[in-house]
Short mmCIF file of N, CA and C in Angstrom, two decimals:
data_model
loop_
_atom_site.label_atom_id
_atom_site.label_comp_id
_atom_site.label_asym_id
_atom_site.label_seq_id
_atom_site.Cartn_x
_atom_site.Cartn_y
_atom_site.Cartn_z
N UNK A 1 -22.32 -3.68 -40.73
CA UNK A 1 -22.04 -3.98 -42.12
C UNK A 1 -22.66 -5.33 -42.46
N UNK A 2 -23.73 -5.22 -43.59
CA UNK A 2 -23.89 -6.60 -43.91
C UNK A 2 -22.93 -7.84 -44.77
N UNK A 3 -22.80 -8.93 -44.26
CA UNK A 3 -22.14 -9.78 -44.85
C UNK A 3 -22.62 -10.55 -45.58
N UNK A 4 -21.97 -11.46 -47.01
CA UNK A 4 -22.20 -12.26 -47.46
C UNK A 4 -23.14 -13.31 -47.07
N UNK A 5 -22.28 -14.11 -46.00
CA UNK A 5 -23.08 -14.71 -45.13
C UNK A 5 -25.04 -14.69 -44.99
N UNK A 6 -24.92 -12.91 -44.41
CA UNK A 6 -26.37 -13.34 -43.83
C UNK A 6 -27.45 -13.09 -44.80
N UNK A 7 -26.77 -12.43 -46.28
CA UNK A 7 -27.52 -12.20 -47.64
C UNK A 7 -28.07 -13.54 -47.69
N UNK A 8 -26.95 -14.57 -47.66
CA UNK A 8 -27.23 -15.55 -48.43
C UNK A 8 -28.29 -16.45 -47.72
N UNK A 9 -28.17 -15.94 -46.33
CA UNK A 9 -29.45 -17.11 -45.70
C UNK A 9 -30.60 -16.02 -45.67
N UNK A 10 -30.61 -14.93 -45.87
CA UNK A 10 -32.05 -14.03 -46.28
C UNK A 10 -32.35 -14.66 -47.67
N UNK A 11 -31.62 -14.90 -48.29
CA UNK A 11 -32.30 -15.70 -49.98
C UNK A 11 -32.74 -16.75 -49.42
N UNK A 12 -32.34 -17.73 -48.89
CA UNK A 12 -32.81 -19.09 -48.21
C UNK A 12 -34.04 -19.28 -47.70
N UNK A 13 -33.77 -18.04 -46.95
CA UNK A 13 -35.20 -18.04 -45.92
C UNK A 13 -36.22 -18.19 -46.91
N UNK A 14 -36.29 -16.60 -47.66
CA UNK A 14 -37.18 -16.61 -48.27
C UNK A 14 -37.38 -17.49 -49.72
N UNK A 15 -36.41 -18.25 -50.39
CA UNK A 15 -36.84 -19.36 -50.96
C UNK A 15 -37.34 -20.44 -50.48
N UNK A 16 -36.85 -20.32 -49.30
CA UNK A 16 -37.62 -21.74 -48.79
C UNK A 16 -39.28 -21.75 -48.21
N UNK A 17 -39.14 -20.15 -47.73
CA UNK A 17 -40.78 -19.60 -47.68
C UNK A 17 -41.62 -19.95 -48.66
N UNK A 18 -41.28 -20.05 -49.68
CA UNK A 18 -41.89 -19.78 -50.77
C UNK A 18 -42.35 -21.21 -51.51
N UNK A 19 -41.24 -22.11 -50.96
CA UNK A 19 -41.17 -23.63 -51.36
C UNK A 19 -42.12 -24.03 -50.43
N UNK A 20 -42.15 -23.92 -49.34
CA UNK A 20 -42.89 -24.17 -48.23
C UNK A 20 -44.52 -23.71 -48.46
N UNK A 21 -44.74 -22.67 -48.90
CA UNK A 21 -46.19 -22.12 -49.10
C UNK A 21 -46.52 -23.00 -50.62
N UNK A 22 -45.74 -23.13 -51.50
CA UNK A 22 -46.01 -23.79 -52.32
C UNK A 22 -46.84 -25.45 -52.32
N UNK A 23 -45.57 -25.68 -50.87
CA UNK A 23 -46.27 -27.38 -50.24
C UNK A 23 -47.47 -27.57 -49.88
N UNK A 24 -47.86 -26.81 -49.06
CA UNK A 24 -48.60 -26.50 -48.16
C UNK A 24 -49.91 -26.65 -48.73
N UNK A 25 -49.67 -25.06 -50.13
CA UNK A 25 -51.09 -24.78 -50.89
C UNK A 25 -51.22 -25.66 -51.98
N UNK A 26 -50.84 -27.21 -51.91
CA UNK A 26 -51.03 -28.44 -52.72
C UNK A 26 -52.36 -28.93 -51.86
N UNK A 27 -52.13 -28.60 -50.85
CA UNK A 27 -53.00 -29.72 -49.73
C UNK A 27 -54.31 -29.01 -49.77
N UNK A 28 -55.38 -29.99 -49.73
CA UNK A 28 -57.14 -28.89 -49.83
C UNK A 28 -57.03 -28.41 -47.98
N UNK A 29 -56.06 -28.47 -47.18
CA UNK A 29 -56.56 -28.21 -45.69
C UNK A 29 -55.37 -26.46 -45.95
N UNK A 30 -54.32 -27.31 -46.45
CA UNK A 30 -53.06 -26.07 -47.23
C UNK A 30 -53.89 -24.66 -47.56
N UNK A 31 -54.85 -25.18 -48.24
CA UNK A 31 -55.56 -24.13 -49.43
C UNK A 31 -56.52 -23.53 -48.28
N UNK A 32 -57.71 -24.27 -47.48
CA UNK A 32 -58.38 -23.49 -46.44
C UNK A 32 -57.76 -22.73 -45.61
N UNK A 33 -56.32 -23.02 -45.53
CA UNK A 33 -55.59 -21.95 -44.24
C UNK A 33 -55.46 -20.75 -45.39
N UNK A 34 -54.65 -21.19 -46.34
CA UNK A 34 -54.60 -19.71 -47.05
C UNK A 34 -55.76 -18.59 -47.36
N UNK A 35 -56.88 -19.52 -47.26
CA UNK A 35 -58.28 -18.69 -47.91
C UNK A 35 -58.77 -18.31 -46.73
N UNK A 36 -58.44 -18.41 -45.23
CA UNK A 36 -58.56 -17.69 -43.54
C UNK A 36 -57.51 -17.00 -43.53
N UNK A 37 -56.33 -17.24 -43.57
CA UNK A 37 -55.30 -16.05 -43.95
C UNK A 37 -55.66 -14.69 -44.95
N UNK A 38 -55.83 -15.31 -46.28
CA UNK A 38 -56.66 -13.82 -47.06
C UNK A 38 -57.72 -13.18 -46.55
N UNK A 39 -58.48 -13.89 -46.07
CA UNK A 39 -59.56 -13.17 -45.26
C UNK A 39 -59.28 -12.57 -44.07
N UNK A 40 -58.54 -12.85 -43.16
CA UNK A 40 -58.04 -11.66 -41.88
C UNK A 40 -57.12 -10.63 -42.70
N UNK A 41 -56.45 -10.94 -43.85
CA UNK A 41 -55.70 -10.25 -43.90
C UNK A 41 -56.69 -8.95 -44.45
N UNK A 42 -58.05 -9.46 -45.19
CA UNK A 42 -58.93 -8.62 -45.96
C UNK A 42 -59.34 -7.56 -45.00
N UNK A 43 -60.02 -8.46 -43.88
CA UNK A 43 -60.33 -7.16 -42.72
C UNK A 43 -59.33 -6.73 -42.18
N UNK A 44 -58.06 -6.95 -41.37
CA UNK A 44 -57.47 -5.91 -41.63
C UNK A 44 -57.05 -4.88 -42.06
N UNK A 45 -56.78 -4.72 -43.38
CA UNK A 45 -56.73 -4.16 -44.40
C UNK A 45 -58.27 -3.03 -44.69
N UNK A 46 -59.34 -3.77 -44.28
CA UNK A 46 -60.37 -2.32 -44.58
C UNK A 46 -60.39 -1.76 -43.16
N UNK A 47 -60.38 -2.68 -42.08
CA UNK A 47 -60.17 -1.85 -40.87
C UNK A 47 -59.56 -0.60 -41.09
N UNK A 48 -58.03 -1.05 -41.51
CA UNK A 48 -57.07 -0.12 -41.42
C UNK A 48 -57.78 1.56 -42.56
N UNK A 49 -58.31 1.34 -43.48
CA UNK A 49 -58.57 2.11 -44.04
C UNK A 49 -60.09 2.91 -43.69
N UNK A 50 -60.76 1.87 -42.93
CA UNK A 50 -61.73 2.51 -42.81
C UNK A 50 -61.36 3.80 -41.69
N UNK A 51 -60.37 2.80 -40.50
CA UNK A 51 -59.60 4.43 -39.66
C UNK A 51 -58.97 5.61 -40.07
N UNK A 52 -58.35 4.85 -41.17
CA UNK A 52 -57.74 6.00 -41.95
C UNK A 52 -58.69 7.18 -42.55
N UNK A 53 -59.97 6.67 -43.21
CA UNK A 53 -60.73 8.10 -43.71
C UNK A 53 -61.41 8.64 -42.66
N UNK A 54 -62.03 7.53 -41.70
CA UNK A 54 -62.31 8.93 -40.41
C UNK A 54 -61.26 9.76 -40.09
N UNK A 55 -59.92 9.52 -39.87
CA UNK A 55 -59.01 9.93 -39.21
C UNK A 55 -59.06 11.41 -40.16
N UNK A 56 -58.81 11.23 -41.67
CA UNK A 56 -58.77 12.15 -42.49
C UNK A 56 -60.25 12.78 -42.17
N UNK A 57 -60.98 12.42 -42.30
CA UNK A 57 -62.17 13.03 -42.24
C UNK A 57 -62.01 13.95 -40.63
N UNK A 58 -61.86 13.76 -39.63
CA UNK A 58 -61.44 14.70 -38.31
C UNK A 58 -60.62 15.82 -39.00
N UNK A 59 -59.58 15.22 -39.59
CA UNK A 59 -58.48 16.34 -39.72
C UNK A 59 -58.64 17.13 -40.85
N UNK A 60 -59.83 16.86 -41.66
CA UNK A 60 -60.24 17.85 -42.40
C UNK A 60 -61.19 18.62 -41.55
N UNK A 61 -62.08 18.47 -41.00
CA UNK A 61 -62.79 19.30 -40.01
C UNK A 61 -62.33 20.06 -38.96
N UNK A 62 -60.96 19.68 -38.21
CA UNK A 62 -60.07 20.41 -37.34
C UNK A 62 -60.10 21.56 -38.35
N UNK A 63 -59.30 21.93 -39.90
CA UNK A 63 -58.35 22.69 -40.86
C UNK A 63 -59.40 23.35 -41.25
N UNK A 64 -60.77 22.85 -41.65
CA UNK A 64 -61.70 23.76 -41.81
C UNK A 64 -62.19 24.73 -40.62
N UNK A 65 -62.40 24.16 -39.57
CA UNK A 65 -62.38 25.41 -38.24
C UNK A 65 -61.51 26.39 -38.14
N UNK A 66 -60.65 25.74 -37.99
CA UNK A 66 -59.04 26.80 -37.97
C UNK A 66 -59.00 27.56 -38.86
N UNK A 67 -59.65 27.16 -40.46
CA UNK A 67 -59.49 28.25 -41.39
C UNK A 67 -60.85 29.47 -41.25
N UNK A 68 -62.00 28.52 -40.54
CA UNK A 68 -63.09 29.81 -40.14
C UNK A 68 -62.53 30.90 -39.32
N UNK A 69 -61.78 30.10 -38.33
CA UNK A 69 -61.35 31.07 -36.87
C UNK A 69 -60.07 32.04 -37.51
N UNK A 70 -59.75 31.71 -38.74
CA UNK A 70 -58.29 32.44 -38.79
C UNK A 70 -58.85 33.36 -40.10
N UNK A 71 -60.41 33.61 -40.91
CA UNK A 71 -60.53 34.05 -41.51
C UNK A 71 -61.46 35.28 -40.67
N UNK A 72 -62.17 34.78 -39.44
CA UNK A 72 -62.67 35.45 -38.43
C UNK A 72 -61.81 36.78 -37.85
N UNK A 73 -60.66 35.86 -37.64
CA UNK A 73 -59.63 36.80 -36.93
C UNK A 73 -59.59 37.94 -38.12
N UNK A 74 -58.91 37.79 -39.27
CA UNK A 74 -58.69 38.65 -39.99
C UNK A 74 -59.15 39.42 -40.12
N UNK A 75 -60.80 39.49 -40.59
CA UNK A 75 -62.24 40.15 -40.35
C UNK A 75 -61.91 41.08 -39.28
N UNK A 76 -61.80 40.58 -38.10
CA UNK A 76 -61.93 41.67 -36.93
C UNK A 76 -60.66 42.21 -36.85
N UNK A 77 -59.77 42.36 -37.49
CA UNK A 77 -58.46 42.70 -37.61
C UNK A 77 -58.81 43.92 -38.41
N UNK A 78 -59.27 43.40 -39.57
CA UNK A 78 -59.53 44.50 -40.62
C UNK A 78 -60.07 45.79 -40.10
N UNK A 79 -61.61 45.28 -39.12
CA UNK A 79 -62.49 45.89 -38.98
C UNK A 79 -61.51 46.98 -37.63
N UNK A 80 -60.78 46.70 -36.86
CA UNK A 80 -59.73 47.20 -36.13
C UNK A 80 -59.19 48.42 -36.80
N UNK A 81 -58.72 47.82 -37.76
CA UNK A 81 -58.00 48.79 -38.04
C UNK A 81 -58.61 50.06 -38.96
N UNK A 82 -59.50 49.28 -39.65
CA UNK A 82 -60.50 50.77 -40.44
C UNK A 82 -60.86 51.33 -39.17
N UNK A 83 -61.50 51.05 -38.07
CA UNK A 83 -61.84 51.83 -37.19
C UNK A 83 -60.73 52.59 -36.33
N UNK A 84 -59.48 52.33 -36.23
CA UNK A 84 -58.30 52.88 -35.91
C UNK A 84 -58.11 54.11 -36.58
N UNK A 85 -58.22 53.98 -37.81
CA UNK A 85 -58.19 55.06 -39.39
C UNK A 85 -59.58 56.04 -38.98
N UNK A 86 -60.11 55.57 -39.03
CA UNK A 86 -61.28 56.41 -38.60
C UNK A 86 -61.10 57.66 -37.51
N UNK A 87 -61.17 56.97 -36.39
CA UNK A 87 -60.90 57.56 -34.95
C UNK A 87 -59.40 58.29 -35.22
N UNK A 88 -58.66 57.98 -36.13
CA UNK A 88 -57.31 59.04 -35.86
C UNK A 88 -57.78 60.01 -37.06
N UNK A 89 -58.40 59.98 -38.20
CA UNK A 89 -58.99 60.82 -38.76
C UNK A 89 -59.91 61.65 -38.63
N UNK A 90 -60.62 61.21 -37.64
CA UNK A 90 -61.89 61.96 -36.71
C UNK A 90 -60.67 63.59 -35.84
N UNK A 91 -59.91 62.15 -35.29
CA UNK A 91 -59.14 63.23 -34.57
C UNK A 91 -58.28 64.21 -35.18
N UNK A 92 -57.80 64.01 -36.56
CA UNK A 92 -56.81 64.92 -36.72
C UNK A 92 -58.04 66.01 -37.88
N UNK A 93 -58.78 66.08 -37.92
CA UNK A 93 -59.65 66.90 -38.39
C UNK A 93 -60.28 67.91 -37.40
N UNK A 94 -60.53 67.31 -36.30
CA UNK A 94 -61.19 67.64 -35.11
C UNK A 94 -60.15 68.90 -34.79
N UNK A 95 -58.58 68.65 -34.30
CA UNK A 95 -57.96 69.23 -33.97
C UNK A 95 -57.33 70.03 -34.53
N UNK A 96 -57.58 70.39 -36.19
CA UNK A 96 -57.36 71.28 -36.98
C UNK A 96 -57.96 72.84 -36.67
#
């Protein structure tokens, strides 16, 4: 159960985060850390996405196979069974 208590030093924290980044980004050395901070954070950030559309890009190519192989199957399913129809119609004519 959360308490009063630890709300109130989660507001703290993060006001004081905030007071603190404020100090900081007064200073021109303040301001160069933040502008190396935005920038890792930049590549990160396309890293992450650039994995992400290969990733999508695989898993659209897995779903497209699977849908060849499962439209394949059907095909020879079909073709099964007209020829099933066939051969028992062959036969029950035959044996008339």
């Amino acid at each position: 159960m959360v308490t009063v208590k630890s709300l109130v030093w989660f507001a703290l924290g993060i006001v004081g985060g905030f007071v603190a980044a404020h100090l900081v980004n007064k200073d021109p050395r303040g301001q160069e850390l933040f502008a190396q901070l935005d920038a890792r954070i930049g590549e990160f950030t396309d890293h992450m996405s650039d994995a992400y559309h290969q990733q999508e890009t695989r898993l659209s190519e897995i779903i497209d196979d699977a849908k060849g192989v499962a439209a394949s199957a059907v095909d020879r399913a079909s073709e099964a069974v007209g020829d099933a129809a066939a051969a028992a119609k062959t036969a029950a004519t035959s044996s008339d």
